[in-house]
Amino acid sequence: MDKKYVVAIDQGTTSSRCILFDRTGKICSESHREFRQIFPQAGWVEHDPMEIWSTQLGVILEAMGSIGARFDEVAAFGITNQRETTVIWDKKTGKPIYNAIVWQCRRTSGMIEKMKQEGWTEYVRNTTGLLPDAYFSASKIAWILDQVPGARMRAKHGELLFGTIDTWLIWNLTAGKVHVTDYTNASRTMLFDIHKLDWDPKILAYFDIPLCMLPEVRPSSFVYGYTAREVLGAEIPIAGAAGDQQAALFGQCCFRPGDVKNTYGTGCFMLMNTGVDPIKSQNGLLTTIAASTGERVEYALEGSVFVAGAAIQWLRDEMRMLKSTPQSEEYCTAVEDTNGVYLVPAFTGIGAPYWNQYARGMMVGLTRGASKEHFIRAAVESLAYQANDLLNAMKEESGLDIRSLRVDGGACANNFLMQFQSDISRLEIKRPEVIETTALGAGYLAGLATGFWKDKSEIYENWNCNREFVPMLSADDAKKRIKGWNRAVKAALYWAEESLEEECNEGEQ
């Protein structure tokens, strides 16, 4: 029977999603469920791995059932996932030994500061393409092995397995038969040599992480294994995997060096395809592996913003200023500007190009005339300012003149935000018809590995622009607003200085 669909599993930071795509890249069915965010202490973020698995399994069945799709009509499963989030589980029972430590979690900041003081920064950068930071998986693995009684010894005896979320899902979908990750997810652990394409023994030794607990590493478009009959009732190829941002780059058809996309999700992530040559950043960007279809990898420059859409969720959930996140656009357009108010949403530190893990959220420019509308608009504008910082760094690093930016992620549906991004960045902003490009990228990778699509040129024809935004604000006004943003960031960084001093003093003791 002809295959009709590829199934994309999109396991994100706040929800598990499943989308069925047809050959044209059209969404045929989708389902999603949010799951708990666990905050044991200030700056700590956890998920329940079993809840991730159960919600993901549930949405697969819901998305299939809602249109009466049969598993014998599915060509392949592709997986994309929140990156860096760390799970360690018992090899025999499949039970996690601790909650998943989420990429946003800052509990290992002291461990990373010690690593920097011991002179590891350049080695880590040259080997992994990353800067030492609590953001990545390495220190999270070490923390779990240190804190869970007997865990380190059990790991050395081969009783425990580590995985990022893609690995955890594949292991469960195959009923424990396959322990694997792809190049993109491996490149975000801070343990992987992106040049030799192998786990780095020196960094593993530094964190005392046994090699035997790490997954095999394979290309992003590759048949890793098959779903187990006892799990889904059918054996279907699991043939694509990529970290969410690399999957979005692929889903946006950014196949040429110099192509750039920005995803406005929980965080904000900008990637530029640099081809087969990695570019070493001098401005706080990361060198990472891009999703590709062969054994030869391609690379990307990446800028990471920790809090983007999460700032709007914060307005909705904690501040109770919004009933729904789309309502933010209505408030933004109700006022002409922010009345001089700026929000720096550094709730869990500040990412590229500053990389300060001690920075915290900062609201500046408040006057008696500041209203709820100004507050909300400042929060939404902060997404665009942070993305503009990344764009400027990428232009400098690559030497390329970026004329347009492809956008995706939930917040790109906000027309005000997209117009403001165009205004301050002086670029054409191109929003595709299908903004679920993260899931689409995972589907493309899986479909290419199984012949559902024959090559990249075929899927490139699927990309269609929904709307373009061009600058409407004057260049002088844009510069003035950016100047205010830069002052606000300086305030947040100044706030962080005392926290850094305290952490250093604790490390010395």
mmCIF file of C-alpha atoms in Angstrom, residues 260-505:
data_model
loop_
_atom_site.group_PDB
_atom_site.id
_atom_site.type_symbol
_atom_site.label_atom_id
_atom_site.label_comp_id
_atom_site.label_asym_id
_atom_site.label_seq_id
_atom_site.Cartn_x
_atom_site.Cartn_y
_atom_site.Cartn_z
ATOM 1 C CA VAL A 260 19.258 32.107 8.373
ATOM 2 C CA LYS A 261 16.174 31.204 10.378
ATOM 3 C CA ASN A 262 14.918 32.303 13.775
ATOM 4 C CA THR A 263 12.555 30.272 15.941
ATOM 5 C CA TYR A 264 10.397 32.121 18.455
ATOM 6 C CA GLY A 265 9.567 29.375 20.907
ATOM 7 C CA THR A 266 10.031 29.058 24.655
ATOM 8 C CA GLY A 267 13.512 30.349 23.913
ATOM 9 C CA CYS A 268 14.642 32.187 20.816
ATOM 10 C CA PHE A 269 17.144 30.435 18.577
ATOM 11 C CA MET A 270 18.787 31.714 15.437
ATOM 12 C CA LEU A 271 20.822 29.462 13.141
ATOM 13 C CA MET A 272 22.844 30.228 10.044
ATOM 14 C CA ASN A 273 23.888 27.436 7.702
ATOM 15 C CA THR A 274 27.670 27.651 7.163
ATOM 16 C CA GLY A 275 28.054 24.534 4.992
ATOM 17 C CA VAL A 276 30.790 21.956 5.528
ATOM 18 C CA ASP A 277 33.130 24.443 7.210
ATOM 19 C CA PRO A 278 32.625 25.240 10.907
ATOM 20 C CA ILE A 279 33.100 28.901 11.877
ATOM 21 C CA LYS A 280 34.690 29.547 15.254
ATOM 22 C CA SER A 281 32.875 32.421 16.882
ATOM 23 C CA GLN A 282 34.573 35.292 18.665
ATOM 24 C CA ASN A 283 31.308 36.967 19.667
ATOM 25 C CA GLY A 284 29.522 34.475 21.890
ATOM 26 C CA LEU A 285 27.854 32.448 19.154
ATOM 27 C CA LEU A 286 28.058 28.665 19.146
ATOM 28 C CA THR A 287 29.384 26.395 16.419
ATOM 29 C CA THR A 288 27.048 23.463 16.110
ATOM 30 C CA ILE A 289 26.188 20.630 13.741
ATOM 31 C CA ALA A 290 23.308 21.232 11.331
ATOM 32 C CA ALA A 291 20.854 18.510 10.364
ATOM 33 C CA SER A 292 21.959 16.887 7.120
ATOM 34 C CA THR A 293 21.095 13.832 5.075
ATOM 35 C CA GLY A 294 24.450 12.070 4.728
ATOM 36 C CA GLU A 295 27.417 10.857 6.721
ATOM 37 C CA ARG A 296 29.260 14.112 5.962
ATOM 38 C CA VAL A 297 27.970 16.711 8.389
ATOM 39 C CA GLU A 298 27.236 20.360 7.782
ATOM 40 C CA TYR A 299 27.640 23.087 10.367
ATOM 41 C CA ALA A 300 25.771 26.122 11.626
ATOM 42 C CA LEU A 301 26.372 29.208 13.715
ATOM 43 C CA GLU A 302 23.836 29.495 16.510
ATOM 44 C CA GLY A 303 22.725 32.215 18.839
ATOM 45 C CA SER A 304 20.619 31.187 21.812
ATOM 46 C CA VAL A 305 18.192 33.295 23.828
ATOM 47 C CA PHE A 306 16.997 31.478 26.917
ATOM 48 C CA VAL A 307 13.681 33.291 27.440
ATOM 49 C CA ALA A 308 11.508 34.412 24.526
ATOM 50 C CA GLY A 309 7.969 33.026 24.333
ATOM 51 C CA ALA A 310 8.411 31.996 27.966
ATOM 52 C CA ALA A 311 8.270 35.718 28.819
ATOM 53 C CA ILE A 312 4.766 35.893 27.335
ATOM 54 C CA GLN A 313 3.775 32.740 29.226
ATOM 55 C CA TRP A 314 5.104 34.454 32.362
ATOM 56 C CA LEU A 315 2.793 37.405 31.721
ATOM 57 C CA ARG A 316 -0.095 34.950 31.367
ATOM 58 C CA ASP A 317 0.616 32.485 34.177
ATOM 59 C CA GLU A 318 2.594 34.229 36.915
ATOM 60 C CA MET A 319 1.758 37.910 36.361
ATOM 61 C CA ARG A 320 -1.845 37.180 35.262
ATOM 62 C CA MET A 321 -1.774 40.095 32.824
ATOM 63 C CA LEU A 322 -3.062 37.993 29.916
ATOM 64 C CA LYS A 323 -5.799 35.407 29.542
ATOM 65 C CA SER A 324 -4.051 33.929 26.511
ATOM 66 C CA THR A 325 -0.697 34.513 24.836
ATOM 67 C CA PRO A 326 -2.213 35.678 21.482
ATOM 68 C CA GLN A 327 -3.927 38.475 23.444
ATOM 69 C CA SER A 328 -0.512 40.132 23.827
ATOM 70 C CA GLU A 329 -0.737 41.491 20.262
ATOM 71 C CA GLU A 330 -3.903 43.395 21.114
ATOM 72 C CA TYR A 331 -2.204 45.106 24.056
ATOM 73 C CA CYS A 332 0.907 45.933 21.998
ATOM 74 C CA THR A 333 -1.081 47.753 19.339
ATOM 75 C CA ALA A 334 -3.129 49.670 21.941
ATOM 76 C CA VAL A 335 -0.157 51.987 22.650
ATOM 77 C CA GLU A 336 2.297 53.754 20.332
ATOM 78 C CA ASP A 337 5.407 52.575 22.183
ATOM 79 C CA THR A 338 6.552 51.297 25.581
ATOM 80 C CA ASN A 339 6.757 54.771 27.114
ATOM 81 C CA GLY A 340 10.479 54.197 27.709
ATOM 82 C CA VAL A 341 10.006 50.840 29.479
ATOM 83 C CA TYR A 342 12.332 47.914 28.666
ATOM 84 C CA LEU A 343 12.164 44.333 29.925
ATOM 85 C CA VAL A 344 15.291 42.162 29.861
ATOM 86 C CA PRO A 345 13.838 38.670 30.457
ATOM 87 C CA ALA A 346 17.022 37.101 31.835
ATOM 88 C CA PHE A 347 15.059 34.839 34.174
ATOM 89 C CA THR A 348 17.611 31.999 33.843
ATOM 90 C CA GLY A 349 20.669 33.973 32.761
ATOM 91 C CA ILE A 350 21.323 35.665 29.449
ATOM 92 C CA GLY A 351 22.564 33.834 26.357
ATOM 93 C CA ALA A 352 24.321 34.949 23.193
ATOM 94 C CA PRO A 353 26.130 37.163 22.618
ATOM 95 C CA TYR A 354 26.598 37.989 26.342
ATOM 96 C CA TRP A 355 26.642 34.539 28.008
ATOM 97 C CA ASN A 356 26.155 35.561 31.609
ATOM 98 C CA GLN A 357 24.567 32.781 33.648
ATOM 99 C CA TYR A 358 24.110 35.050 36.692
ATOM 100 C CA ALA A 359 22.030 37.763 34.998
ATOM 101 C CA ARG A 360 18.405 37.956 36.093
ATOM 102 C CA GLY A 361 15.286 39.639 34.750
ATOM 103 C CA MET A 362 15.311 43.418 34.738
ATOM 104 C CA MET A 363 12.562 45.994 34.130
ATOM 105 C CA VAL A 364 13.892 49.524 33.607
ATOM 106 C CA GLY A 365 12.513 52.910 32.609
ATOM 107 C CA LEU A 366 9.426 52.725 34.819
ATOM 108 C CA THR A 367 7.586 55.976 35.475
ATOM 109 C CA ARG A 368 4.187 56.829 36.957
ATOM 110 C CA GLY A 369 2.838 56.844 33.399
ATOM 111 C CA ALA A 370 3.759 53.224 32.720
ATOM 112 C CA SER A 371 0.682 51.097 32.142
ATOM 113 C CA LYS A 372 -0.158 47.424 31.755
ATOM 114 C CA GLU A 373 -0.087 47.903 27.983
ATOM 115 C CA HIS A 374 3.435 49.374 28.121
ATOM 116 C CA PHE A 375 4.576 46.495 30.328
ATOM 117 C CA ILE A 376 3.218 43.855 27.926
ATOM 118 C CA ARG A 377 4.579 45.625 24.847
ATOM 119 C CA ALA A 378 8.028 45.822 26.480
ATOM 120 C CA ALA A 379 7.927 42.069 27.056
ATOM 121 C CA VAL A 380 7.001 41.343 23.430
ATOM 122 C CA GLU A 381 9.576 43.790 22.086
ATOM 123 C CA SER A 382 12.263 42.052 24.153
ATOM 124 C CA LEU A 383 11.992 39.041 21.828
ATOM 125 C CA ALA A 384 12.878 41.203 18.825
ATOM 126 C CA TYR A 385 15.719 43.013 20.584
ATOM 127 C CA GLN A 386 17.328 39.746 21.628
ATOM 128 C CA ALA A 387 17.002 38.361 18.089
ATOM 129 C CA ASN A 388 18.557 41.549 16.718
ATOM 130 C CA ASP A 389 21.581 41.073 18.990
ATOM 131 C CA LEU A 390 22.047 37.624 17.433
ATOM 132 C CA LEU A 391 21.696 38.947 13.892
ATOM 133 C CA ASN A 392 24.357 41.576 14.448
ATOM 134 C CA ALA A 393 26.761 38.989 15.852
ATOM 135 C CA MET A 394 26.135 36.640 12.901
ATOM 136 C CA LYS A 395 26.754 39.365 10.338
ATOM 137 C CA GLU A 396 30.091 40.125 11.985
ATOM 138 C CA GLU A 397 31.147 36.483 12.307
ATOM 139 C CA SER A 398 30.177 35.318 8.830
ATOM 140 C CA GLY A 399 30.986 38.423 6.818
ATOM 141 C CA LEU A 400 27.720 37.838 4.937
ATOM 142 C CA ASP A 401 25.114 40.485 4.235
ATOM 143 C CA ILE A 402 21.881 39.064 5.625
ATOM 144 C CA ARG A 403 18.946 40.503 3.694
ATOM 145 C CA SER A 404 16.100 38.323 4.907
ATOM 146 C CA LEU A 405 15.209 36.192 7.869
ATOM 147 C CA ARG A 406 12.937 33.146 7.824
ATOM 148 C CA VAL A 407 10.874 32.846 10.984
ATOM 149 C CA ASP A 408 8.906 30.118 12.715
ATOM 150 C CA GLY A 409 7.687 29.065 16.135
ATOM 151 C CA GLY A 410 4.468 29.980 17.909
ATOM 152 C CA ALA A 411 5.263 33.645 18.555
ATOM 153 C CA CYS A 412 5.931 34.390 14.874
ATOM 154 C CA ALA A 413 2.139 34.380 14.416
ATOM 155 C CA ASN A 414 2.185 37.727 16.272
ATOM 156 C CA ASN A 415 2.094 40.286 13.445
ATOM 157 C CA PHE A 416 3.149 43.122 15.740
ATOM 158 C CA LEU A 417 6.269 41.224 16.790
ATOM 159 C CA MET A 418 7.214 40.380 13.207
ATOM 160 C CA GLN A 419 6.772 43.995 12.084
ATOM 161 C CA PHE A 420 8.821 45.270 15.022
ATOM 162 C CA GLN A 421 11.541 42.714 14.235
ATOM 163 C CA SER A 422 11.699 44.007 10.679
ATOM 164 C CA ASP A 423 11.733 47.612 11.899
ATOM 165 C CA ILE A 424 14.695 47.329 14.240
ATOM 166 C CA SER A 425 16.676 44.755 12.228
ATOM 167 C CA ARG A 426 16.116 46.496 8.847
ATOM 168 C CA LEU A 427 15.391 43.154 7.169
ATOM 169 C CA GLU A 428 12.684 41.398 5.213
ATOM 170 C CA ILE A 429 10.997 38.935 7.559
ATOM 171 C CA LYS A 430 9.575 35.896 5.747
ATOM 172 C CA ARG A 431 6.967 33.795 7.520
ATOM 173 C CA PRO A 432 6.083 30.473 5.837
ATOM 174 C CA GLU A 433 2.606 29.081 5.403
ATOM 175 C CA VAL A 434 3.527 26.187 7.695
ATOM 176 C CA ILE A 435 5.092 27.694 10.825
ATOM 177 C CA GLU A 436 5.473 24.277 12.471
ATOM 178 C CA THR A 437 8.835 23.983 10.733
ATOM 179 C CA THR A 438 10.475 22.185 13.648
ATOM 180 C CA ALA A 439 8.146 19.215 13.253
ATOM 181 C CA LEU A 440 8.272 19.572 9.467
ATOM 182 C CA GLY A 441 12.081 19.315 9.530
ATOM 183 C CA ALA A 442 11.886 16.084 11.531
ATOM 184 C CA GLY A 443 9.353 14.744 9.050
ATOM 185 C CA TYR A 444 11.524 15.689 6.077
ATOM 186 C CA LEU A 445 14.577 13.972 7.581
ATOM 187 C CA ALA A 446 12.599 10.774 8.187
ATOM 188 C CA GLY A 447 10.931 10.885 4.775
ATOM 189 C CA LEU A 448 14.222 11.345 2.949
ATOM 190 C CA ALA A 449 15.740 8.343 4.730
ATOM 191 C CA THR A 450 12.860 6.100 3.659
ATOM 192 C CA GLY A 451 12.254 7.407 0.130
ATOM 193 C CA PHE A 452 8.996 9.234 0.898
ATOM 194 C CA TRP A 453 10.722 12.234 -0.685
ATOM 195 C CA LYS A 454 13.488 11.619 -3.199
ATOM 196 C CA ASP A 455 15.783 14.585 -2.454
ATOM 197 C CA LYS A 456 16.045 18.061 -0.933
ATOM 198 C CA SER A 457 15.011 19.784 -4.162
ATOM 199 C CA GLU A 458 11.627 18.070 -3.940
ATOM 200 C CA ILE A 459 10.944 19.317 -0.423
ATOM 201 C CA TYR A 460 12.288 22.796 -1.251
ATOM 202 C CA GLU A 461 9.323 23.161 -3.614
ATOM 203 C CA ASN A 462 7.000 22.722 -0.602
ATOM 204 C CA TRP A 463 8.201 25.950 1.066
ATOM 205 C CA ASN A 464 5.744 28.804 0.556
ATOM 206 C CA CYS A 465 5.737 32.277 2.066
ATOM 207 C CA ASN A 466 2.635 33.300 3.996
ATOM 208 C CA ARG A 467 3.626 36.937 4.592
ATOM 209 C CA GLU A 468 6.598 39.256 4.295
ATOM 210 C CA PHE A 469 7.285 42.149 6.649
ATOM 211 C CA VAL A 470 9.446 45.097 5.586
ATOM 212 C CA PRO A 471 10.784 47.996 7.721
ATOM 213 C CA MET A 472 8.243 50.759 8.388
ATOM 214 C CA LEU A 473 9.973 52.556 11.281
ATOM 215 C CA SER A 474 12.602 55.175 10.451
ATOM 216 C CA ALA A 475 16.226 54.087 10.783
ATOM 217 C CA ASP A 476 16.892 56.878 13.329
ATOM 218 C CA ASP A 477 13.974 55.809 15.504
ATOM 219 C CA ALA A 478 15.141 52.186 15.335
ATOM 220 C CA LYS A 479 18.651 53.186 16.470
ATOM 221 C CA LYS A 480 17.213 55.200 19.361
ATOM 222 C CA ARG A 481 15.181 52.255 20.608
ATOM 223 C CA ILE A 482 18.099 49.842 20.272
ATOM 224 C CA LYS A 483 20.257 52.255 22.286
ATOM 225 C CA GLY A 484 17.705 52.079 25.119
ATOM 226 C CA TRP A 485 17.728 48.271 24.938
ATOM 227 C CA ASN A 486 21.525 48.204 25.205
ATOM 228 C CA ARG A 487 21.350 50.340 28.348
ATOM 229 C CA ALA A 488 18.803 47.943 29.861
ATOM 230 C CA VAL A 489 21.052 44.935 29.141
ATOM 231 C CA LYS A 490 23.965 46.709 30.833
ATOM 232 C CA ALA A 491 21.790 47.099 33.935
ATOM 233 C CA ALA A 492 21.030 43.356 33.985
ATOM 234 C CA LEU A 493 24.715 42.492 33.567
ATOM 235 C CA TYR A 494 25.678 44.899 36.357
ATOM 236 C CA TRP A 495 23.166 43.177 38.647
ATOM 237 C CA ALA A 496 24.918 39.867 37.923
ATOM 238 C CA GLU A 497 28.384 41.004 39.034
ATOM 239 C CA GLU A 498 27.829 40.448 42.770
ATOM 240 C CA SER A 499 26.349 36.982 42.143
ATOM 241 C CA LEU A 500 29.473 36.031 40.203
ATOM 242 C CA GLU A 501 31.711 37.247 43.032
ATOM 243 C CA GLU A 502 29.727 35.198 45.593
ATOM 244 C CA GLU A 503 29.909 32.051 43.401
ATOM 245 C CA CYS A 504 33.655 32.464 42.948
ATOM 246 C CA ASN A 505 34.163 32.909 46.692
#
